[in-house]
Tab-separated table of C-alpha atoms and ligand atoms in Angstrom:
chain	number	residue	atom	x	y	z
T	1	MET	CA	17.913	29.983	39.692
T	2	SER	CA	20.218	32.984	39.217
T	3	LYS	CA	20.317	35.816	36.635
T	4	HIS	CA	23.204	36.138	34.673
T	5	VAL	CA	24.270	39.215	32.414
T	6	VAL	CA	25.446	37.690	29.169
T	7	ALA	CA	25.464	40.726	26.740
T	8	ALA	CA	24.803	44.283	26.156
T	9	VAL	CA	21.696	44.682	24.206
T	10	ALA	CA	23.655	46.869	21.674
T	11	ASP	CA	25.856	43.981	20.904
T	12	LEU	CA	22.940	41.524	20.080
T	13	PRO	CA	20.820	43.337	17.646
T	14	PRO	CA	17.786	41.990	16.002
T	15	GLY	CA	18.373	38.969	13.776
T	16	SER	CA	21.584	38.200	15.656
T	17	ARG	CA	22.356	35.334	18.159
T	18	LYS	CA	25.023	34.489	20.442
T	19	LEU	CA	26.326	31.589	22.321
T	20	VAL	CA	27.165	32.037	26.069
T	21	MET	CA	28.192	29.848	28.797
T	22	VAL	CA	26.133	30.074	32.117
T	23	LYS	CA	26.828	27.785	34.844
T	24	GLY	CA	28.602	25.344	32.661
T	25	ARG	CA	25.540	25.477	30.305
T	26	PRO	CA	26.036	26.289	26.548
T	27	ILE	CA	23.106	28.680	25.651
T	28	ALA	CA	22.107	30.195	22.335
T	29	VAL	CA	20.670	33.620	22.853
T	30	PHE	CA	18.416	35.151	20.007
T	31	ASN	CA	17.040	38.585	19.336
T	32	ILE	CA	14.034	38.348	17.267
T	33	GLY	CA	12.643	41.907	16.446
T	34	GLY	CA	13.799	42.992	19.814
T	35	ASP	CA	12.404	40.035	21.676
T	36	PHE	CA	15.060	37.812	23.423
T	37	PHE	CA	14.880	33.854	23.553
T	38	GLY	CA	17.358	31.485	25.187
T	39	LEU	CA	17.850	27.711	24.171
T	40	MET	CA	20.167	25.164	25.439
T	41	ASN	CA	22.504	24.823	22.594
T	42	ARG	CA	22.284	21.135	22.270
T	43	CYS	CA	19.918	19.669	19.697
T	44	PRO	CA	17.903	17.012	21.250
T	45	HIS	CA	18.544	14.720	18.377
T	46	GLN	CA	22.326	14.024	18.510
T	47	GLY	CA	23.693	17.198	20.211
T	48	GLY	CA	24.221	19.425	17.207
T	49	ASP	CA	25.321	23.236	17.832
T	50	LEU	CA	22.019	24.724	17.355
T	51	CYS	CA	23.425	28.392	17.585
T	52	ALA	CA	25.611	27.531	14.560
T	53	GLY	CA	22.553	26.726	12.467
T	54	GLU	CA	20.755	28.359	9.562
T	55	LEU	CA	17.998	31.006	10.851
T	56	THR	CA	15.179	30.710	8.501
T	57	GLY	CA	11.339	31.017	8.294
T	58	LEU	CA	8.626	28.431	8.556
T	59	VAL	CA	7.666	26.814	5.405
T	60	THR	CA	3.942	25.303	5.226
T	61	ALA	CA	1.604	24.224	2.372
T	62	ASP	CA	-2.264	23.868	2.052
T	63	ARG	CA	-1.924	21.946	-1.153
T	64	PRO	CA	0.783	20.084	-2.790
T	65	GLY	CA	3.276	22.206	-4.872
T	66	GLU	CA	2.143	25.455	-3.030
T	67	TYR	CA	4.755	26.877	-0.628
T	68	ARG	CA	4.167	29.452	2.000
T	69	MET	CA	6.946	31.319	4.094
T	70	SER	CA	6.150	32.974	7.189
T	71	ARG	CA	7.694	33.933	10.613
T	72	PRO	CA	11.061	34.908	8.981
T	73	GLY	CA	13.973	34.616	11.246
T	74	GLU	CA	12.102	32.484	13.838
T	75	ILE	CA	13.296	28.999	12.866
T	76	ILE	CA	16.634	27.453	13.772
T	77	ARG	CA	17.768	24.732	11.596
T	78	CYS	CA	20.069	22.345	13.357
T	79	PRO	CA	23.402	22.311	11.202
T	80	TRP	CA	23.835	18.646	11.625
T	81	HIS	CA	20.613	17.142	10.144
T	82	GLY	CA	18.315	19.972	9.577
T	83	TRP	CA	15.764	19.415	12.157
T	84	GLU	CA	13.898	22.598	12.771
T	85	PHE	CA	13.304	24.172	16.112
T	86	ASP	CA	11.176	27.178	16.865
T	87	VAL	CA	13.301	29.730	18.587
T	88	ARG	CA	10.213	31.189	20.589
T	89	THR	CA	9.511	27.838	22.223
T	90	GLY	CA	12.393	25.522	21.502
T	91	GLN	CA	10.050	23.050	20.079
T	92	SER	CA	10.820	20.919	17.108
T	93	TRP	CA	8.769	21.247	14.076
T	94	CYS	CA	8.575	17.526	13.460
T	95	GLU	CA	7.298	16.422	16.877
T	96	PRO	CA	6.745	19.571	19.126
T	97	GLY	CA	5.324	17.570	21.965
T	98	ARG	CA	8.039	15.198	22.329
T	99	ILE	CA	11.291	16.685	20.872
T	100	ARG	CA	12.517	19.997	22.068
T	101	THR	CA	15.411	21.911	23.305
T	102	LYS	CA	15.207	23.406	26.863
T	103	GLN	CA	14.398	26.907	26.961
T	104	TYR	CA	15.655	29.533	29.543
T	105	PRO	CA	14.171	32.870	30.311
T	106	VAL	CA	15.797	35.866	28.946
T	107	GLU	CA	15.036	39.381	30.036
T	108	VAL	CA	16.387	42.944	29.242
T	109	ALA	CA	17.402	44.933	32.230
T	110	SER	CA	19.093	48.339	32.636
T	111	GLY	CA	22.488	48.580	34.101
T	112	ASP	CA	20.912	50.867	36.514
T	113	ALA	CA	19.104	47.893	37.905
T	114	LEU	CA	21.716	45.540	37.540
T	115	VAL	CA	24.142	47.205	39.815
T	116	LYS	CA	21.765	47.059	42.532
T	117	GLY	CA	21.582	43.123	42.021
T	118	PRO	CA	21.116	40.427	42.445
T	119	TYR	CA	22.466	39.766	39.098
T	120	ILE	CA	25.859	37.979	38.184
T	121	ALA	CA	27.856	39.747	35.615
T	122	GLU	CA	31.081	37.850	35.402
T	123	THR	CA	32.419	38.556	31.993
T	124	ILE	CA	30.355	41.569	30.886
T	125	PRO	CA	31.263	44.949	32.317
T	126	VAL	CA	28.158	46.865	33.483
T	127	ALA	CA	27.495	50.491	32.726
T	128	VAL	CA	24.461	52.146	34.332
T	129	GLU	CA	23.215	53.777	31.217
T	130	GLU	CA	23.324	50.810	28.960
T	131	GLU	CA	20.644	48.040	28.566
T	132	TYR	CA	21.660	44.079	28.938
T	133	VAL	CA	20.427	40.833	28.171
T	134	VAL	CA	19.927	38.720	31.259
T	135	VAL	CA	19.447	34.924	31.196
T	136	GLU	CA	17.941	32.986	34.054
T	137	VAL	CA	19.529	29.645	34.679
Y	1	MET	CA	8.932	-11.317	24.971
Y	2	THR	CA	5.741	-9.304	25.265
Y	3	ALA	CA	2.724	-10.649	27.072
Y	4	VAL	CA	0.700	-11.314	23.949
Y	5	THR	CA	-0.953	-14.806	22.966
Y	6	LEU	CA	0.763	-15.747	20.031
Y	7	SER	CA	-1.261	-17.681	17.565
Y	8	ARG	CA	0.052	-21.073	16.511
Y	9	ALA	CA	0.712	-21.647	12.708
Y	10	ALA	CA	-2.706	-21.174	11.158
Y	11	SER	CA	-4.642	-23.822	9.456
Y	12	GLY	CA	-8.070	-24.152	7.833
Y	13	PRO	CA	-10.280	-23.513	11.051
Y	14	VAL	CA	-8.266	-20.433	11.828
Y	15	THR	CA	-8.987	-18.713	8.618
Y	16	ARG	CA	-12.821	-19.854	8.602
Y	17	GLY	CA	-14.845	-16.944	7.578
Y	18	ALA	CA	-11.776	-14.751	6.634
Y	19	ILE	CA	-11.653	-12.470	3.734
Y	20	ASP	CA	-8.848	-13.275	1.058
Y	21	CYS	CA	-7.745	-9.972	-0.228
Y	22	ASP	CA	-5.503	-11.318	-3.215
Y	23	ILE	CA	-6.255	-14.397	-5.359
Y	24	HIS	CA	-5.685	-14.864	-9.052
Y	25	PRO	CA	-8.036	-16.516	-11.374
Y	26	GLY	CA	-6.124	-17.231	-14.526
Y	27	ILE	CA	-7.044	-15.921	-18.040
Y	28	PRO	CA	-6.706	-19.007	-20.222
Y	29	GLY	CA	-5.890	-16.980	-23.401
Y	30	ILE	CA	-7.245	-14.336	-25.570
Y	31	ALA	CA	-10.064	-16.585	-27.086
Y	32	THR	CA	-11.586	-16.573	-23.602
Y	33	LEU	CA	-11.782	-12.679	-23.987
Y	34	LEU	CA	-13.048	-12.313	-27.553
Y	35	PRO	CA	-16.827	-12.489	-26.669
Y	36	TYR	CA	-16.279	-9.486	-24.441
Y	37	MET	CA	-14.678	-7.362	-27.044
Y	38	ASN	CA	-16.297	-5.312	-30.047
Y	39	GLU	CA	-15.916	-6.561	-33.605
Y	40	PHE	CA	-12.644	-4.798	-34.465
Y	41	TRP	CA	-10.668	-5.992	-31.597
Y	42	ARG	CA	-12.260	-9.601	-32.102
Y	43	ASP	CA	-11.193	-9.375	-35.575
Y	44	SER	CA	-7.688	-7.974	-34.963
Y	45	PHE	CA	-6.660	-10.541	-32.306
Y	46	VAL	CA	-7.804	-13.248	-34.671
Y	47	ARG	CA	-6.327	-11.910	-37.762
Y	48	ARG	CA	-2.972	-10.802	-36.335
Y	49	GLY	CA	-2.644	-13.848	-34.571
Y	50	MET	CA	-1.952	-12.419	-30.981
Y	51	ASP	CA	-2.215	-14.169	-27.753
Y	52	GLY	CA	-0.175	-15.270	-24.594
Y	53	PHE	CA	-0.714	-11.734	-22.968
Y	54	ASP	CA	0.491	-13.447	-19.737
Y	55	MET	CA	2.539	-11.041	-17.556
Y	56	ALA	CA	6.400	-11.425	-17.708
Y	57	SER	CA	6.545	-11.117	-14.148
Y	58	TYR	CA	4.323	-14.301	-13.651
Y	59	PRO	CA	5.469	-16.787	-16.402
Y	60	PRO	CA	2.724	-19.431	-16.261
Y	61	GLY	CA	5.308	-22.214	-16.023
Y	62	ALA	CA	7.571	-20.647	-13.260
Y	63	PRO	CA	7.264	-22.473	-9.811
Y	64	ILE	CA	5.994	-19.024	-8.107
Y	65	ALA	CA	3.065	-18.739	-10.405
Y	66	CYS	CA	1.483	-22.011	-8.950
Y	67	ARG	CA	1.886	-24.265	-6.266
Y	68	ALA	CA	2.522	-27.777	-7.458
Y	69	ASP	CA	-0.458	-29.073	-5.681
Y	70	TRP	CA	-2.593	-26.212	-7.236
Y	71	ARG	CA	-1.580	-26.695	-10.704
Y	72	PRO	CA	-4.526	-27.839	-12.894
Y	73	ALA	CA	-4.129	-31.041	-14.771
Y	74	ALA	CA	-4.475	-28.925	-17.970
Y	75	GLY	CA	-4.291	-25.292	-18.732
Y	76	LYS	CA	-2.809	-22.270	-16.883
Y	77	PRO	CA	-2.997	-21.922	-13.126
Y	78	GLY	CA	-6.176	-20.445	-11.812
Y	79	THR	CA	-8.136	-20.957	-14.634
Y	80	ASP	CA	-10.545	-23.727	-13.307
Y	81	LEU	CA	-13.306	-22.231	-11.573
Y	82	ALA	CA	-14.115	-25.418	-9.723
Y	83	GLN	CA	-10.615	-26.113	-8.556
Y	84	LEU	CA	-10.266	-22.654	-7.415
Y	85	ARG	CA	-13.456	-22.868	-5.382
Y	86	ARG	CA	-12.353	-26.082	-3.891
Y	87	GLN	CA	-8.756	-25.005	-2.993
Y	88	ALA	CA	-8.862	-21.070	-2.567
Y	89	LEU	CA	-12.421	-20.909	-0.988
Y	90	ASP	CA	-13.318	-24.088	0.729
Y	91	GLY	CA	-9.820	-25.040	1.475
Y	92	PHE	CA	-9.499	-22.110	3.657
Y	93	GLY	CA	-13.220	-21.740	4.843
Y	94	THR	CA	-12.974	-18.157	3.033
Y	95	SER	CA	-16.279	-16.128	3.067
Y	96	ILE	CA	-15.049	-13.650	0.623
Y	97	ALA	CA	-12.013	-13.516	-1.950
Y	98	ILE	CA	-11.164	-10.749	-4.071
Y	99	CYS	CA	-9.984	-11.631	-7.720
Y	100	ASN	CA	-6.989	-9.795	-9.042
Y	101	PRO	CA	-6.552	-10.906	-12.663
Y	102	LEU	CA	-3.140	-10.240	-14.095
Y	103	TYR	CA	-2.868	-10.050	-17.746
Y	104	GLY	CA	-1.383	-8.003	-20.757
Y	105	GLY	CA	-4.209	-5.448	-20.868
Y	106	GLN	CA	-2.648	-3.410	-17.715
Y	107	VAL	CA	0.781	-3.218	-19.144
Y	108	ALA	CA	0.408	-3.101	-22.967
Y	109	VAL	CA	2.221	-0.398	-24.746
Y	110	SER	CA	-0.854	0.404	-27.092
Y	111	GLU	CA	-3.254	2.243	-24.797
Y	112	THR	CA	-6.259	1.184	-26.806
Y	113	MET	CA	-5.376	-2.421	-27.123
Y	114	GLY	CA	-4.557	-2.238	-23.406
Y	115	ALA	CA	-8.084	-0.830	-22.671
Y	116	ALA	CA	-9.757	-3.430	-24.705
Y	117	ILE	CA	-8.200	-6.170	-22.973
Y	118	CYS	CA	-8.841	-4.732	-19.512
Y	119	SER	CA	-12.631	-4.160	-20.366
Y	120	ALA	CA	-12.909	-7.522	-21.604
Y	121	ILE	CA	-11.301	-8.996	-18.511
Y	122	ASN	CA	-13.734	-7.176	-16.321
Y	123	ASP	CA	-16.909	-8.207	-18.191
Y	124	TRP	CA	-15.366	-11.739	-18.206
Y	125	ILE	CA	-14.678	-11.807	-14.550
Y	126	ALA	CA	-18.401	-10.543	-13.753
Y	127	ALA	CA	-19.985	-13.107	-16.040
Y	128	GLU	CA	-18.166	-16.079	-15.425
Y	129	TRP	CA	-16.679	-15.701	-12.060
Y	130	LEU	CA	-18.762	-13.278	-9.949
Y	131	ASP	CA	-21.964	-14.374	-11.245
Y	132	ALA	CA	-20.857	-18.165	-10.594
Y	133	ASP	CA	-19.946	-17.843	-6.792
Y	134	PRO	CA	-21.448	-15.397	-4.413
Y	135	ARG	CA	-18.175	-15.334	-2.307
Y	136	LEU	CA	-16.190	-13.787	-5.310
Y	137	ARG	CA	-15.424	-9.999	-5.773
Y	138	ALA	CA	-13.113	-8.545	-8.134
Y	139	SER	CA	-10.759	-5.605	-8.837
Y	140	ILE	CA	-11.390	-3.351	-11.802
Y	141	VAL	CA	-8.367	-3.726	-14.018
Y	142	VAL	CA	-7.746	-0.702	-15.948
Y	143	PRO	CA	-5.062	0.492	-18.493
Y	144	ALA	CA	-3.061	2.910	-16.322
Y	145	GLN	CA	-0.942	3.641	-19.492
Y	146	ALA	CA	-3.851	5.943	-20.458
Y	147	PRO	CA	-5.159	7.513	-17.246
Y	148	HIS	CA	-8.219	8.861	-19.147
Y	149	LEU	CA	-9.360	5.462	-20.498
Y	150	ALA	CA	-8.680	4.124	-16.878
Y	151	VAL	CA	-10.985	6.629	-15.656
Y	152	GLU	CA	-13.586	5.669	-18.367
Y	153	GLU	CA	-13.344	2.034	-17.266
Y	154	ILE	CA	-13.830	2.805	-13.717
Y	155	GLU	CA	-16.807	4.915	-14.477
Y	156	ARG	CA	-18.380	2.070	-16.578
Y	157	LEU	CA	-17.921	-0.435	-13.859
Y	158	ALA	CA	-18.287	1.296	-10.500
Y	159	GLY	CA	-21.954	0.729	-10.382
Y	160	ASP	CA	-21.321	-2.992	-9.931
Y	161	ARG	CA	-20.922	-3.070	-6.226
Y	162	ARG	CA	-18.960	-6.481	-6.776
Y	163	PHE	CA	-16.176	-4.650	-7.975
Y	164	VAL	CA	-14.416	-3.428	-4.852
Y	165	GLN	CA	-10.959	-2.082	-5.722
Y	166	ILE	CA	-8.676	-0.511	-8.928
Y	167	LEU	CA	-6.017	-2.593	-9.858
Y	168	LEU	CA	-2.606	-1.394	-11.078
Y	169	PRO	CA	0.815	-2.533	-11.560
Y	170	ALA	CA	3.354	-1.593	-8.958
Y	171	ALA	CA	5.531	-0.135	-11.666
Y	172	ALA	CA	4.038	1.855	-14.581
Y	173	GLU	CA	5.232	4.690	-16.934
Y	174	LEU	CA	5.900	7.113	-14.331
Y	175	LEU	CA	6.075	7.292	-10.616
Y	176	TYR	CA	2.196	7.314	-8.996
Y	177	GLY	CA	2.745	10.462	-7.484
Y	178	LYS	CA	2.842	12.493	-10.580
Y	179	SER	CA	-0.177	14.500	-11.615
Y	180	TYR	CA	-0.557	12.400	-14.560
Y	181	TYR	CA	-2.301	9.976	-12.547
Y	182	TRP	CA	-4.529	12.129	-10.373
Y	183	PRO	CA	-7.601	11.437	-12.571
Y	184	ILE	CA	-7.355	7.876	-11.326
Y	185	TRP	CA	-7.089	8.976	-7.837
Y	186	THR	CA	-10.135	11.248	-8.322
Y	187	ALA	CA	-12.156	8.396	-9.807
Y	188	ALA	CA	-11.051	6.201	-6.894
Y	189	GLU	CA	-12.100	8.411	-4.331
Y	190	LYS	CA	-15.312	9.553	-5.964
Y	191	HIS	CA	-16.291	5.890	-5.922
Y	192	GLY	CA	-14.993	4.703	-2.472
Y	193	LEU	CA	-12.628	2.320	-4.345
Y	194	PRO	CA	-9.243	1.641	-2.755
Y	195	VAL	CA	-6.489	1.263	-5.346
Y	196	GLY	CA	-4.537	-1.944	-5.042
Y	197	LEU	CA	-0.846	-1.985	-6.355
Y	198	HIS	CA	0.242	-5.667	-7.344
Y	199	ALA	CA	3.577	-6.778	-7.737
Y	200	GLY	CA	4.680	-6.631	-11.402
Y	201	SER	CA	5.705	-3.940	-13.805
Y	202	MET	CA	5.057	-2.333	-17.195
Y	203	TYR	CA	8.596	-2.988	-17.912
Y	204	ARG	CA	9.014	0.487	-19.465
Y	205	TYR	CA	12.126	0.931	-17.198
Y	206	ALA	CA	14.386	-1.522	-15.689
Y	207	PRO	CA	12.765	-3.089	-12.589
Y	208	THR	CA	15.561	-2.088	-10.407
Y	209	SER	CA	16.807	1.383	-9.898
Y	210	ASN	CA	20.316	0.469	-11.220
Y	211	GLY	CA	19.502	-1.609	-14.282
Y	212	TRP	CA	18.157	-4.725	-15.856
Y	213	PRO	CA	18.424	-7.830	-13.625
Y	214	SER	CA	19.511	-11.211	-15.496
Y	215	HIS	CA	17.726	-13.481	-13.596
Y	216	TYR	CA	14.113	-14.124	-11.963
Y	217	LEU	CA	15.640	-14.267	-8.294
Y	218	HIS	CA	16.794	-10.647	-8.714
Y	219	ASP	CA	13.506	-9.489	-10.372
Y	220	TYR	CA	11.206	-10.895	-7.972
Y	221	VAL	CA	13.137	-10.215	-4.705
Y	222	SER	CA	13.779	-6.546	-5.744
Y	223	GLN	CA	10.014	-5.982	-5.980
Y	224	SER	CA	9.995	-4.277	-2.736
Y	225	GLN	CA	12.072	-1.426	-4.023
Y	226	THR	CA	9.382	-0.542	-6.599
Y	227	PHE	CA	6.694	-0.627	-3.664
Y	228	GLU	CA	9.062	1.741	-1.734
Y	229	ASP	CA	9.500	4.069	-4.642
Y	230	GLN	CA	5.711	4.360	-5.264
Y	231	LEU	CA	5.107	4.977	-1.597
Y	232	LEU	CA	7.676	7.711	-1.595
Y	233	SER	CA	6.299	9.224	-4.808
Y	234	LEU	CA	2.703	9.311	-3.610
Y	235	LEU	CA	3.917	10.540	-0.280
Y	236	SER	CA	6.336	13.384	-1.393
Y	237	GLU	CA	4.221	14.569	-4.244
Y	238	GLY	CA	1.405	15.099	-1.863
Y	239	VAL	CA	-1.131	12.642	-3.075
Y	240	PHE	CA	-2.224	11.767	0.388
Y	241	LEU	CA	-2.942	15.258	1.177
Y	242	ARG	CA	-4.643	16.020	-2.170
Y	243	PHE	CA	-6.661	13.025	-2.069
Y	244	PRO	CA	-7.633	12.732	1.748
Y	245	LYS	CA	-9.959	9.637	1.171
Y	246	LEU	CA	-7.584	7.573	-0.958
Y	247	ARG	CA	-6.634	4.181	0.288
Y	248	LEU	CA	-3.640	2.222	-0.995
Y	249	VAL	CA	-3.446	-1.568	-0.834
Y	250	LEU	CA	0.091	-3.111	-1.689
Y	251	LEU	CA	-0.727	-6.656	-3.012
Y	252	GLU	CA	1.917	-9.096	-2.811
Y	253	SER	CA	4.493	-6.615	-1.634
Y	254	GLY	CA	5.854	-8.592	1.181
Y	255	VAL	CA	5.630	-7.259	4.592
Y	256	SER	CA	8.878	-7.396	6.632
Y	257	TRP	CA	10.747	-4.598	4.678
Y	258	LEU	CA	8.301	-2.005	6.050
Y	259	PRO	CA	9.526	-1.284	9.450
Y	260	GLY	CA	13.016	-0.298	8.139
Y	261	PHE	CA	11.436	1.933	5.337
Y	262	LEU	CA	9.130	3.546	7.794
Y	263	TRP	CA	12.096	4.407	10.060
Y	264	ARG	CA	14.183	5.893	7.307
Y	265	SER	CA	11.350	7.909	5.854
Y	266	VAL	CA	10.717	9.505	9.149
Y	267	LYS	CA	13.970	10.031	10.049
Y	268	THR	CA	14.949	11.792	6.766
Y	269	TRP	CA	11.627	13.811	6.692
Y	270	ARG	CA	12.426	15.308	9.858
Y	271	GLY	CA	15.512	17.037	8.247
Y	272	VAL	CA	14.061	17.823	4.787
Y	273	ARG	CA	10.444	18.331	5.390
Y	274	SER	CA	10.344	21.984	4.369
Y	275	GLU	CA	10.973	20.783	0.826
Y	276	VAL	CA	7.812	18.974	0.866
Y	277	PRO	CA	5.659	21.041	3.431
Y	278	TRP	CA	2.414	19.207	2.396
Y	279	VAL	CA	3.852	16.168	4.088
Y	280	LYS	CA	2.693	17.754	7.397
Y	281	ARG	CA	2.848	14.612	9.531
Y	282	PRO	CA	5.590	11.805	9.983
Y	283	PRO	CA	5.436	9.627	6.963
Y	284	ALA	CA	4.876	6.690	8.933
Y	285	GLU	CA	1.902	8.095	10.559
Y	286	ILE	CA	0.302	8.867	7.161
Y	287	ILE	CA	1.436	5.392	5.679
Y	288	ARG	CA	-0.006	3.503	8.535
Y	289	GLU	CA	-3.269	5.475	7.965
Y	290	ARG	CA	-3.729	5.384	4.344
Y	291	VAL	CA	-1.849	2.126	3.197
Y	292	ARG	CA	-2.674	-1.376	3.755
Y	293	LEU	CA	-0.686	-4.681	3.014
Y	294	THR	CA	-1.525	-8.130	2.026
Y	295	MET	CA	-0.090	-10.918	4.153
Y	296	GLN	CA	1.397	-13.371	1.292
Y	297	PRO	CA	4.154	-13.230	1.098
Y	298	PHE	CA	5.138	-11.871	4.576
Y	299	ASP	CA	8.791	-12.858	4.238
Y	300	VAL	CA	9.703	-14.338	7.666
Y	301	PRO	CA	11.003	-17.468	8.954
Y	302	ALA	CA	7.963	-19.854	8.969
Y	303	ASP	CA	9.262	-21.225	12.275
Y	304	ASP	CA	9.909	-18.297	14.416
Y	305	PRO	CA	6.851	-16.689	15.950
Y	306	VAL	CA	9.135	-14.186	18.032
Y	307	ALA	CA	10.431	-12.870	14.940
Y	308	VAL	CA	6.947	-12.459	13.485
Y	309	ALA	CA	5.607	-10.853	16.638
Y	310	ASP	CA	8.575	-8.310	16.427
Y	311	ILE	CA	7.753	-7.202	12.988
Y	312	ILE	CA	4.225	-6.725	13.788
Y	313	ARG	CA	5.062	-4.756	16.831
Y	314	GLN	CA	7.547	-2.709	14.738
Y	315	ILE	CA	4.969	-1.807	12.097
Y	316	ASP	CA	2.794	-0.814	15.055
Y	317	ALA	CA	-0.626	-0.823	13.437
Y	318	ASP	CA	-3.146	-3.489	13.994
Y	319	GLU	CA	-5.229	-2.195	10.836
Y	320	MET	CA	-2.646	-2.502	8.356
Y	321	LEU	CA	-2.518	-6.226	7.506
Y	322	LEU	CA	-4.908	-8.018	5.199
Y	323	PHE	CA	-5.195	-11.789	4.965
Y	324	ALA	CA	-4.501	-13.080	1.467
Y	325	THR	CA	-3.454	-16.328	0.250
Y	326	ASP	CA	-2.175	-15.106	-3.234
Y	327	TYR	CA	-3.562	-18.285	-4.668
Y	328	PRO	CA	-2.398	-19.812	-6.846
Y	329	HIS	CA	1.081	-18.283	-6.503
Y	330	TRP	CA	3.370	-20.539	-4.425
Y	331	GLN	CA	4.092	-18.641	-1.077
Y	332	PHE	CA	3.502	-21.232	1.481
Y	333	GLU	CA	2.582	-24.979	1.973
Y	334	GLY	CA	-0.680	-26.729	3.031
Y	335	ASP	CA	-3.097	-24.291	4.620
Y	336	ARG	CA	-0.442	-22.167	6.493
Y	337	ALA	CA	-1.326	-18.960	5.041
Y	338	ILE	CA	-0.622	-17.349	8.286
Y	339	PRO	CA	2.612	-17.099	9.746
Y	340	PRO	CA	3.032	-18.135	13.226
Y	341	GLY	CA	3.543	-15.534	16.088
Y	342	ILE	CA	0.722	-13.107	15.040
Y	343	PRO	CA	-1.154	-11.864	18.460
Y	344	ARG	CA	-4.569	-13.317	18.493
Y	345	GLU	CA	-6.224	-10.130	18.583
Y	346	THR	CA	-4.434	-8.692	15.728
Y	347	LEU	CA	-5.075	-11.976	13.725
Y	348	ARG	CA	-8.951	-11.450	14.050
Y	349	ARG	CA	-8.502	-8.185	12.696
Y	350	ILE	CA	-6.376	-9.256	9.887
Y	351	LEU	CA	-8.866	-11.983	8.870
Y	352	ARG	CA	-11.948	-9.935	8.851
Y	353	ASP	CA	-12.092	-6.533	10.224
Y	354	ASN	CA	-9.206	-4.891	8.315
Y	355	PRO	CA	-10.578	-6.078	4.888
Y	356	LEU	CA	-14.154	-4.759	5.746
Y	357	ALA	CA	-12.740	-1.501	6.774
Y	358	THR	CA	-10.542	-1.389	3.695
Y	359	TYR	CA	-12.966	-2.436	1.222
Y	360	PRO	CA	-16.226	-0.550	2.017
Y	361	ARG	CA	-18.207	-2.246	-0.490
Y	362	LEU	CA	-17.689	-5.672	1.350
Y	363	GLN	CA	-19.719	-4.495	4.141
Y	364	GLU	CA	-22.916	-4.213	2.066
Y	365	SER	CA	-23.118	-8.039	1.418
Y	366	ILE	CA	-22.146	-8.867	4.766
Y	367	ALA	CA	-24.861	-6.989	6.581
W	1	FES	S1	21.807	16.592	15.743
W	1	FES	FE1	20.382	18.348	15.227
W	1	FES	S2	19.350	17.331	13.754
W	1	FES	FE2	20.674	15.836	14.123
């Protein structure tokens, strides 16, 4: 496992996402209200590009005909066939135990810490006074 | 090949003690029912000369309506009690059989006339069939064209524990998921009665989703579409969530269409389920839990046990299937009511355990 700098925090504001390549793996990085999450950008169904999907909320119901919307912006809907995935866990809504996309740990580190290492920042120039999004792969 | 023991083509002894979940006593004609009607209707049917309310889905003369060796010397199929006892009950060693009368009251355009015919049939079945043979049970026939009258009829008869189900035609005036029908599901739940949907239609609409067929071949084969439509309606309108104890039995629906249907409904649900968030679990799971199917017709080759075993495996529910002969309809020859290839343990459930679990009222008389 190694840690990779993939973006400056300032470039990935809340509600946004970014597709990055780390060690040859496409990883979708999301910012939900300041918390960062990384998901393998390959839908477990047939490989759809999850990062290009619609970011939405969770729709539930207690009774027929009643809709409840919660967790806005925390569900990614695959652009190919619409399966929903929980951005926080990578689990599908339809079969969370069995169908999921791999999750990668993401953290925020200061440029200060980064220059000391051991981080890999191949494509992102690091400045000591900035904060960065770091994915562990 | 899986390592299960496959049953051979079942014959009489295999079905001994079984519970037959779909037989059809025939209604000879409206004159039979007049003693069970009030004065107004007795007078109306006679004065207006109305008779012959047989279902268009089962014209009495059509081959499917009666197996050749079960056709009575005189009269309509299934009208002779002694013959029905001999052929449908003794013939298969059946311990209990559920009568599902099919007649015009269930599909009549007039709500009140429909209700009068249905009530008469229920009272006639109780007096002349159920009283005559302790092995017989019956479904309550109701006028689904008027849900409030259907509920009245259920309330009137639910106290007679020999009525074990509510019978409806597979196609009615609306899809069964619509809230219009919810009062019927409420009554069914209240009395612990499963709802049986039997092949057949009110013919308010074309029986296929694309128009009217010209021939019986088309009409009969396309019945499975109707069952699929009703299952999807009940599922997507949330009836299974709203009525957690409701059980549905598909009668004479055929069985082998089910695996592909379940597969597609799960696949599609995964992508669009947020439109119907009350469908909280994969449709196949809900259907396996709440829906049962009778075994005739099954729609498989009679000489291919492996194909049958495959379908049973794909349906993946030992609890779903119920033994039925569909007497006197012509679905099989001799006593081969069970297709070959059903694993022995599954067969045991189909013949007895599943019917007992589906129709709780049957347990009362077995104990
Ligand atoms: S590839 Fe994602 S839902 Fe089919």
